[in-house]
Amino acid sequence: MKWILLLCLVDSLGLGWAVPLESLEKFTLDFFPNNSTLLAATLSTSFLVNIPKCVSSSKFSPSKVRIAVAQLPDGTTPTGVTDTEEIQNIRKTPQATIYFAGEFKSVPCTAARDLVVMDMDDSQYELITILGFQVGAEFCRQTKGPFCNQALKPSTFYRVNFFLLDDKSEIRGHTDWSPTIQTRSVKNYDSADVAFGGRAGGMVVITILVSIGGFVLVIALIAAVVLSNKK
C-alpha cells in the first residue's frame, strides 16, 4: 500500500503539481530601467517590461521564460501568491486576475555576450535597439496556444513576474513580482491608444536607424542618374 501511495506521489509531481515560490531560485531584474523612456511609457491597455536577457544558474539550465501577470485592487496590495498553482490560465478561467500571459525561449548567456545590444550615436548615424515584453498585446478570441496575453484594463494596477523553466519545462526559478504599474485612464474609447498593436506574443523589437551618410548617398545617386541622362 505504501508503495502505491509513493508511486502516486511521484506521478503527481511529474504532472506539475503546485511548486511553492519559496523553493524556487530567485533572480534580480530591473523591470523598468531608468535609462529607457520606452519601457517607462504606459498605455491604457498595455505596457512594456524589461526581460531577462541572460540567466545563469548553478542549479539548472534555463530554457524558457514564462511571464505571470497579477491584477491588483490598488498600488500597495501584494499579489499574495505563494505557489504556482495560484497562477491560472485565462484560456480555462477567463476572469482570472493572476495568470500566465506567455512563454518564450531563454537567451543563453553565451549569446547575450555575443549579441550585444548597441546604442551608437555619432555624426554619421544613430542606432538604438530596445527589446522588451509587451504585457497586454492580444485578444484571446483571435489567438491560439496555451497562454493568452490579453489586453489590460484601463486605470488598473498590475505586477508581473518572470518564471524560469528548465529543459524539461519545469519551473525552477523566478524574478519576484515587479513594482506596481498602473495603466492609463481612458475617457473616450474611440481615441484609446493603439501603440504597439498587433505584436503577437508580446515580444517587441524597435529599431530606429537615422543615417545622414545614407541620405547624402541617395542624393548623389539621383544626381548621377540625371547627369547621365542629359549626356
Tab-separated table of C-alpha atoms in Angstrom:
chain	number	residue	atom	x	y	z
A	1	MET	CA	0.000	0.000	0.000
A	2	LYS	CA	2.835	2.376	0.858
A	3	TRP	CA	4.478	1.668	-2.494
A	4	ILE	CA	1.246	2.534	-4.294
A	5	LEU	CA	0.977	5.853	-2.457
A	6	LEU	CA	4.626	6.631	-3.224
A	7	LEU	CA	4.134	5.905	-6.920
A	8	CYS	CA	1.045	8.132	-6.976
A	9	LEU	CA	3.027	10.952	-5.363
A	10	VAL	CA	5.875	10.657	-7.864
A	11	ASP	CA	3.406	10.553	-10.752
A	12	SER	CA	1.632	13.648	-9.426
A	13	LEU	CA	4.898	15.565	-9.237
A	14	GLY	CA	5.619	14.608	-12.821
A	15	LEU	CA	2.320	16.161	-13.907
A	16	GLY	CA	3.399	19.519	-12.483
A	17	TRP	CA	1.710	19.995	-9.131
A	18	ALA	CA	1.997	23.286	-7.291
A	19	VAL	CA	5.510	24.499	-6.572
A	20	PRO	CA	5.983	26.829	-3.562
A	21	LEU	CA	7.669	30.071	-4.616
A	22	GLU	CA	9.992	29.879	-1.613
A	23	SER	CA	11.503	26.683	-3.008
A	24	LEU	CA	12.367	28.353	-6.341
A	25	GLU	CA	15.624	30.127	-7.091
A	26	LYS	CA	15.128	33.913	-7.136
A	27	PHE	CA	16.714	36.220	-9.716
A	28	THR	CA	17.003	40.000	-9.714
A	29	LEU	CA	15.631	42.003	-12.643
A	30	ASP	CA	15.164	45.727	-13.268
A	31	PHE	CA	11.712	45.730	-14.849
A	32	PHE	CA	11.672	49.425	-15.747
A	33	PRO	CA	15.232	50.711	-16.347
A	34	ASN	CA	15.569	54.442	-15.743
A	35	ASN	CA	17.528	54.941	-18.960
A	36	SER	CA	14.725	53.554	-21.128
A	37	THR	CA	11.984	56.054	-21.951
A	38	LEU	CA	10.154	53.394	-23.972
A	39	LEU	CA	9.880	50.944	-21.087
A	40	ALA	CA	8.688	53.800	-18.873
A	41	ALA	CA	5.778	54.555	-21.224
A	42	THR	CA	2.389	53.213	-20.085
A	43	LEU	CA	-0.693	52.846	-22.285
A	44	SER	CA	-4.321	52.226	-21.350
A	45	THR	CA	-4.400	48.525	-22.256
A	46	SER	CA	-0.718	47.546	-22.241
A	47	PHE	CA	2.781	48.379	-21.048
A	48	LEU	CA	6.334	47.197	-21.693
A	49	VAL	CA	8.687	45.492	-19.259
A	50	ASN	CA	12.338	44.576	-19.439
A	51	ILE	CA	13.036	40.863	-19.956
A	52	PRO	CA	15.721	38.522	-18.561
A	53	LYS	CA	18.272	38.589	-21.387
A	54	CYS	CA	20.709	36.201	-19.739
A	55	VAL	CA	20.071	33.980	-16.714
A	56	SER	CA	22.857	31.872	-15.232
A	57	SER	CA	22.257	29.266	-12.544
A	58	SER	CA	24.362	26.505	-10.980
A	59	LYS	CA	21.209	24.519	-10.175
A	60	PHE	CA	19.642	24.223	-13.639
A	61	SER	CA	19.916	25.325	-17.265
A	62	PRO	CA	17.234	27.964	-18.026
A	63	SER	CA	15.436	27.001	-21.227
A	64	LYS	CA	12.210	29.037	-21.275
A	65	VAL	CA	10.795	32.130	-19.631
A	66	ARG	CA	7.108	32.310	-18.673
A	67	ILE	CA	5.561	35.613	-17.622
A	68	ALA	CA	2.855	35.896	-14.968
A	69	VAL	CA	0.545	38.919	-14.630
A	70	ALA	CA	-1.364	39.892	-11.485
A	71	GLN	CA	-4.220	42.408	-11.421
A	72	LEU	CA	-4.449	44.236	-8.082
A	73	PRO	CA	-7.112	46.404	-6.400
A	74	ASP	CA	-4.613	49.187	-5.605
A	75	GLY	CA	-0.954	50.108	-5.854
A	76	THR	CA	0.109	48.792	-2.449
A	77	THR	CA	-1.566	45.372	-2.325
A	78	PRO	CA	0.851	42.416	-2.735
A	79	THR	CA	-0.106	39.584	-5.051
A	80	GLY	CA	-0.471	37.079	-2.227
A	81	VAL	CA	0.786	34.257	-4.457
A	82	THR	CA	2.708	31.605	-2.505
A	83	ASP	CA	2.835	28.784	-5.077
A	84	THR	CA	2.499	28.311	-8.823
A	85	GLU	CA	-0.921	26.654	-8.533
A	86	GLU	CA	-2.425	30.062	-7.753
A	87	ILE	CA	-1.368	31.350	-11.182
A	88	GLN	CA	-4.160	30.379	-13.554
A	89	ASN	CA	-4.651	30.062	-17.294
A	90	ILE	CA	-7.195	32.514	-18.707
A	91	ARG	CA	-7.921	30.092	-21.544
A	92	LYS	CA	-9.672	27.993	-18.898
A	93	THR	CA	-10.538	30.758	-16.411
A	94	PRO	CA	-11.249	33.975	-18.375
A	95	GLN	CA	-11.920	36.016	-15.211
A	96	ALA	CA	-8.621	35.083	-13.547
A	97	THR	CA	-6.774	38.040	-12.022
A	98	ILE	CA	-3.431	36.201	-11.746
A	99	TYR	CA	-2.456	34.321	-14.886
A	100	PHE	CA	0.373	33.245	-17.192
A	101	ALA	CA	0.435	35.564	-20.212
A	102	GLY	CA	3.071	33.963	-22.415
A	103	GLU	CA	6.261	31.987	-22.817
A	104	PHE	CA	9.436	32.400	-24.861
A	105	LYS	CA	12.896	30.867	-25.106
A	106	SER	CA	15.533	32.000	-22.650
A	107	VAL	CA	18.532	33.800	-24.134
A	108	PRO	CA	21.730	31.823	-23.381
A	109	CYS	CA	24.428	33.839	-21.634
A	110	THR	CA	26.901	32.998	-24.414
A	111	ALA	CA	24.537	34.515	-26.982
A	112	ALA	CA	23.905	37.524	-24.768
A	113	ARG	CA	27.634	38.200	-24.692
A	114	ASP	CA	27.990	37.808	-28.454
A	115	LEU	CA	24.849	39.701	-29.486
A	116	VAL	CA	25.390	42.952	-27.661
A	117	VAL	CA	22.558	45.481	-27.724
A	118	MET	CA	24.025	48.536	-29.415
A	119	ASP	CA	23.294	52.172	-28.654
A	120	MET	CA	25.507	54.027	-31.103
A	121	ASP	CA	25.417	57.744	-31.768
A	122	ASP	CA	27.905	59.806	-33.756
A	123	SER	CA	27.926	62.407	-36.518
A	124	GLN	CA	27.067	59.837	-39.180
A	125	TYR	CA	24.258	57.718	-37.769
A	126	GLU	CA	22.281	56.720	-34.715
A	127	LEU	CA	21.204	53.151	-33.949
A	128	ILE	CA	19.006	52.325	-30.986
A	129	THR	CA	17.714	48.817	-30.255
A	130	ILE	CA	15.293	48.081	-27.427
A	131	LEU	CA	13.951	44.664	-26.549
A	132	GLY	CA	11.062	44.135	-24.146
A	133	PHE	CA	7.841	42.249	-23.474
A	134	GLN	CA	4.506	43.929	-24.143
A	135	VAL	CA	2.025	42.969	-21.423
A	136	GLY	CA	-1.486	43.173	-22.876
A	137	ALA	CA	-0.876	42.532	-26.584
A	138	GLU	CA	-3.609	40.067	-27.575
A	139	PHE	CA	-7.317	39.372	-27.799
A	140	CYS	CA	-7.814	35.775	-26.664
A	141	ARG	CA	-10.545	35.010	-29.174
A	142	GLN	CA	-8.127	35.852	-32.006
A	143	THR	CA	-5.143	33.814	-30.795
A	144	LYS	CA	-4.262	30.187	-30.165
A	145	GLY	CA	-1.768	28.438	-27.919
A	146	PRO	CA	-1.587	27.518	-24.237
A	147	PHE	CA	-1.470	31.129	-22.995
A	148	CYS	CA	-3.105	34.446	-23.811
A	149	ASN	CA	-1.516	37.835	-23.265
A	150	GLN	CA	-4.879	39.572	-23.011
A	151	ALA	CA	-5.393	43.339	-23.275
A	152	LEU	CA	-5.323	45.008	-19.861
A	153	LYS	CA	-7.964	47.182	-18.205
A	154	PRO	CA	-7.511	50.977	-18.195
A	155	SER	CA	-6.685	52.689	-14.896
A	156	THR	CA	-5.833	49.349	-13.245
A	157	PHE	CA	-2.844	48.203	-11.169
A	158	TYR	CA	-0.654	45.288	-12.265
A	159	ARG	CA	2.517	43.439	-11.301
A	160	VAL	CA	4.478	40.947	-13.407
A	161	ASN	CA	6.820	38.076	-12.585
A	162	PHE	CA	9.092	36.032	-14.865
A	163	PHE	CA	9.329	32.297	-14.162
A	164	LEU	CA	12.338	30.330	-15.416
A	165	LEU	CA	11.834	26.794	-16.752
A	166	ASP	CA	14.478	24.107	-17.278
A	167	ASP	CA	14.909	21.895	-20.346
A	168	LYS	CA	12.160	19.601	-19.011
A	169	SER	CA	9.691	22.543	-18.879
A	170	GLU	CA	9.638	22.500	-15.072
A	171	ILE	CA	9.548	25.822	-13.176
A	172	ARG	CA	12.826	26.216	-11.285
A	173	GLY	CA	13.203	29.943	-10.639
A	174	HIS	CA	11.520	33.353	-10.769
A	175	THR	CA	12.321	37.066	-10.625
A	176	ASP	CA	9.824	38.027	-7.905
A	177	TRP	CA	6.987	40.442	-8.558
A	178	SER	CA	7.701	43.767	-10.209
A	179	PRO	CA	6.830	47.173	-8.785
A	180	THR	CA	3.186	48.109	-9.321
A	181	ILE	CA	2.345	49.775	-12.615
A	182	GLN	CA	-0.986	51.463	-13.377
A	183	THR	CA	-2.402	51.598	-16.893
A	184	ARG	CA	-3.602	54.933	-18.224
A	185	SER	CA	-7.186	56.080	-17.813
A	186	VAL	CA	-9.297	56.377	-20.961
A	187	LYS	CA	-12.410	58.542	-21.045
A	188	ASN	CA	-13.110	58.216	-24.757
A	189	TYR	CA	-12.577	54.670	-26.023
A	190	ASP	CA	-12.778	55.854	-29.642
A	191	SER	CA	-9.466	57.607	-29.081
A	192	ALA	CA	-7.833	54.876	-26.980
A	193	ASP	CA	-4.162	54.284	-27.673
A	194	VAL	CA	-3.219	51.564	-30.134
A	195	ALA	CA	0.556	51.871	-29.960
A	196	PHE	CA	2.487	48.596	-30.271
A	197	GLY	CA	-0.710	46.903	-31.516
A	198	GLY	CA	-0.544	43.577	-33.346
A	199	ARG	CA	2.592	42.268	-31.683
A	200	ALA	CA	1.676	38.593	-31.296
A	201	GLY	CA	3.192	37.010	-28.220
A	202	GLY	CA	4.150	40.334	-26.711
A	203	MET	CA	7.767	40.444	-27.893
A	204	VAL	CA	8.554	43.947	-29.127
A	205	VAL	CA	11.690	44.919	-31.018
A	206	ILE	CA	12.027	48.550	-32.043
A	207	THR	CA	14.964	49.656	-34.171
A	208	ILE	CA	15.497	53.263	-35.188
A	209	LEU	CA	18.167	53.967	-37.779
A	210	VAL	CA	18.934	57.530	-38.831
A	211	SER	CA	21.785	57.740	-41.323
A	212	ILE	CA	22.879	61.112	-42.652
A	213	GLY	CA	25.527	59.448	-44.793
A	214	GLY	CA	22.902	57.226	-46.404
A	215	PHE	CA	20.727	60.231	-47.233
A	216	VAL	CA	23.644	62.000	-48.884
A	217	LEU	CA	24.455	58.858	-50.858
A	218	VAL	CA	20.895	58.661	-52.203
A	219	ILE	CA	21.009	62.315	-53.310
A	220	ALA	CA	24.351	61.755	-55.039
A	221	LEU	CA	22.962	58.691	-56.829
A	222	ILE	CA	19.931	60.640	-58.102
A	223	ALA	CA	22.177	63.451	-59.330
A	224	ALA	CA	24.413	60.949	-61.186
A	225	VAL	CA	21.396	59.416	-62.933
A	226	VAL	CA	20.106	62.859	-64.023
A	227	LEU	CA	23.527	63.899	-65.433
A	228	SER	CA	23.927	60.627	-67.310
A	229	ASN	CA	20.512	61.078	-68.936
A	230	LYS	CA	21.472	64.589	-70.142
A	231	LYS	CA	24.517	63.184	-71.934
